[in-house]
Amino acid sequence: MDSLTIRKTFLDFFEQHGHRRYDSASLIPQDPTVLLTIAGMLPFKPYFMGDATPPTPRATSYQKCARTNDIENVGHTTRHLTFFEMLGNFSFGDYFKREAIRWAWQLSTEHFGLAPERIWVTVYEDDDEAEQLWLEESGVPAERIQRLGAEDNYWWTHAAGPGGPNTELYYDRGEAYGEAGGPAVNDERYLEFYNLVFMQHELDDAGTILGELPAQNVDTGLGLERMAVLLQGVDNVFETDLFAPLLARAGELSGVRYGQRDDHDVSLRVIAEHARTSAFLIADGVLPSKEGRGYVLRRLMRRAIRHGQLLGMDVGGGQQLLLPMVEQVIEQMRESYPDLQRQRELITRIATAEEHDFGARIRQGLERVDQAITAVRAADGDAFPGDVAFELHDTFGFPVDLTAEIAEDAGLDLDRDAFESLMQQQRDRARAGAKKGGGGIPVEAYREAAAVVGTTDFLGYESLTAEAELGAIVTPGGVQHTAGEGDEVEIVLPRTPFYAEGGGQIGDIGVLETPTGRLQVLDTQEAIEGLTVHRARVTAGEVRQGQPVEAHVDPSRRVATARSHSATHVLHATIKEFLGEHAQQAGSLVQPGRLRFDFPHFESVSRDRLAEIEGSINERVLRDPHVHTEVMSLDDAKRAGAVANFGDKYGQVVRVVTIGEFSKELCGGTHVPSGAKIGTITIVREESIGSNTRRIEALTGLDAFNHLSRERLVAEEVSRLVDVPSEQAVERVGQLLERLKTAEKELAKLRGANLSQQAKQIADAAPRDDGLAVVVQRADGLGHDDLRRLATELRNHLGERAVVVVGTATDDGKAQLICAVSADLAAAGVEARPILHPAAQVVGGGAGGKGDLAQAGGKQGAKLDEALQVAAREARAAVGGR
Ligand code: SER
């Protein structure tokens, strides 16, 4: 049975048993507690938890899943996969153990045709009921039912959420796979293929059962790949129809055959498996990056490239690997997952870019790895140095986990602590460097200040003014004791109401005063971790270390910034609702009265959609939702569903900003106390800022109002000009443009008729000399098209043996000439261009064209008459005796 039929058989069966069928949800989960969709139940989690009312009591689905906890094992075994598909049937407080067991048995034996006598079952150690039901509902005898502990027969998401005891179905693959005795002793011979979870508990992050769920539920998962192994009679997933074509393709590309050499097989499996996961991740909106899901994707792609290299391919040099591989994935899977086809361009573009980029660097990187390994071995060491891992990361783009894996292959352990500490130093440097106008202050100076002052307490959530002691004055030369009028310095205080730029929000400005001097604060930054600096200029007197300071944040600017920050949260929540969960904040800038918000999306947001989003945001704000901030543990925050950026570093204690019912984010920024204080929000731009990333810019508060007000003035001016009320102005302008177009057409027609008329008159009056008519006509004021038309009309009216030269002097003093020769003369070899050429030279230009028509132009319009005479002479000479 091929995999398509397996999917269909499962879904049809449960549809026939009253289940509503669901297509696969995204690999990017709605649920913030997990990085990726790890199981078929995840999209249904709110129904299990009782957080939402299920639209149907019974559901069945196929679901793409990704688990990335042991990427390094993939390829080395034939079991580990980072991507797999789960077929599931679900009950939300409807049927429970009996039906789940009955149907699992019927489906497995009657519809998938598995031999009943080879099916074994495990149940949770104290689940007597499940065992009894197996005996009643199926043909499994008691001796093929085994009881196991929580490790094997209790399932939960390994994050705060639902869980429960389970029962699993296994298939005996026969003696060839080792000793008998059931799944409890041999899970290679007895292959698990179907897991029935009886969801009934709520658990916390640590796996402690907190209590009963509101209802008893069923969550099942049948592994599509495993079922394909069983029904296609093959040894492992890589031999099924899901993988064989991918391995074959990887073999073609590398010139290596699967099944010939163990190490080659490892590489082929890595390439096939990772290409599959990568294609699906990209299709769901994950883009390669340094953190979170993007890091997982990058790691998979780069690991695959490395294995291409191990097979002797020059990836990124002359050879392509990822691109043809993801194309193969799309071909194979698009029927069940049309998103792959829809996102084909994106997938292929990213695969190409990644192999181009990393492929170009990997060879040198691997040489560096070899050197380092040789050096460690020569010194009898067993640790792969952290600084080399850092260099590989920084210069050659090696994800640290890839380096760790390569080191491990060589029998070395990566010194992760050393690597992490170098990463931290780099972050500090970047932060110090990014500081605007940092004036080249070395990190050591900040460290010196931190040694004196410690870390900075931020008081600015509650207050915009504070008193503190002047802790340190930092300059490029180091920490100093005083600063005088005109000096630009950075001030460190042990406590401050000034917000240091962070989380997209810009730093505060304001004033610092000591008894002897005054500083204008131009910006506030976090120079190194925990240390806030006020970049300031001494505007009066002198300031000294140790003096008391009164700090005043500029209040109107801060309030305008807070509006934009709260607006950003409202926008974020709303955009995700409209465009999908993938549209997670990817960057933001929060300024007074203005915000910028970046998010992954694959196409521009249409004007209508944008207007709907804008409308929804303003409606929400007007309802004046309460803005509530709370400090809690990271675990509690995640449990409460706060939006955190995976990959961002958060301490164990975090601040959660909640706006009304719709937004909950981890955020250190400053906010308005309630939604209506944001005032108006208006979106002024939506644009692309690189591959699949969109940027929205919006104005808030008074800036939004002022913008709209200016726009209104423009609209009013337009409606005044077109003399209708503004709501009719667009229609009116449209009508006017239409009329203008008609009028222009009409005009062109009239001019054409006029030209034709003129041509006829000139032709009728033209003298013939020995049957030859040479007509030279000056027609000022005609554009190029009209001039050409005049020439051809004249030629038509003149008939045989005619040469026409027309010219015009343009308003800017240039000359244009056209020469047309009648067909009979042209046939006798008289060409237009040589006739016009000497005339063109007279006006300082050249002639072009061929056969019976030529044109010329020159800068000296004043010599047009002379040029026309030259052309007439040339015409006569050219016709000569012909
Ligand atoms: N959630 C269970 C699993 O992932 C059953 O679907 O195995």
PDB file of N, CA and C and ligand atoms in Angstrom, residues 39 41 67 86 155 195 197 219-221, ligand 1:
ATOM      1  N   ALA A  39       3.328  16.985  17.350  1.00  0.00           N
ATOM      2  CA  ALA A  39       2.400  15.863  17.345  1.00  0.00           C
ATOM      3  C   ALA A  39       1.090  16.316  16.713  1.00  0.00           C
ATOM      4  N   MET A  41      -1.740  16.172  17.864  1.00  0.00           N
ATOM      5  CA  MET A  41      -2.707  16.742  18.796  1.00  0.00           C
ATOM      6  C   MET A  41      -2.528  18.252  19.001  1.00  0.00           C
ATOM      7  N   ARG A  67      10.460  17.068  14.954  1.00  0.00           N
ATOM      8  CA  ARG A  67      11.111  16.967  16.262  1.00  0.00           C
ATOM      9  C   ARG A  67      12.601  17.065  16.000  1.00  0.00           C
ATOM     10  N   MET A  86       1.861  12.293  11.090  1.00  0.00           N
ATOM     11  CA  MET A  86       1.019  11.547  12.005  1.00  0.00           C
ATOM     12  C   MET A  86      -0.416  11.567  11.523  1.00  0.00           C
ATOM     13  N   TRP A 155       1.952   9.715  27.993  1.00  0.00           N
ATOM     14  CA  TRP A 155       2.355  10.688  26.974  1.00  0.00           C
ATOM     15  C   TRP A 155       1.948  12.095  27.376  1.00  0.00           C
ATOM     16  N   ASN A 195      -0.286   4.906  18.586  1.00  0.00           N
ATOM     17  CA  ASN A 195      -0.293   5.276  20.001  1.00  0.00           C
ATOM     18  C   ASN A 195      -1.648   5.880  20.361  1.00  0.00           C
ATOM     19  N   VAL A 197      -3.582   7.781  23.224  1.00  0.00           N
ATOM     20  CA  VAL A 197      -3.381   8.460  24.503  1.00  0.00           C
ATOM     21  C   VAL A 197      -4.746   8.808  25.090  1.00  0.00           C
ATOM     22  N   ASP A 219      -6.448  11.068  22.184  1.00  0.00           N
ATOM     23  CA  ASP A 219      -5.508  11.622  21.203  1.00  0.00           C
ATOM     24  C   ASP A 219      -4.715  10.447  20.668  1.00  0.00           C
ATOM     25  N   THR A 220      -4.798  10.194  19.390  1.00  0.00           N
ATOM     26  CA  THR A 220      -4.020   9.073  18.873  1.00  0.00           C
ATOM     27  C   THR A 220      -3.079   9.536  17.793  1.00  0.00           C
ATOM     28  N   GLY A 221      -2.037   8.740  17.593  1.00  0.00           N
ATOM     29  CA  GLY A 221      -1.103   9.040  16.529  1.00  0.00           C
ATOM     30  C   GLY A 221      -0.620   7.758  15.881  1.00  0.00           C
TER      31      GLY A 221
HETATM   32  N1  SER B   1       0.269  12.645  20.971  1.00  0.00           N
HETATM   33  C1  SER B   1       0.635  11.256  20.844  1.00  0.00           C
HETATM   34  C2  SER B   1       1.947  11.081  20.135  1.00  0.00           C
HETATM   35  O1  SER B   1       2.496  12.029  19.628  1.00  0.00           O
HETATM   36  C3  SER B   1      -0.442  10.533  20.114  1.00  0.00           C
HETATM   37  O2  SER B   1      -0.835  11.219  18.985  1.00  0.00           O
HETATM   38  O3  SER B   1       2.444   9.998  20.074  1.00  0.00           O
END
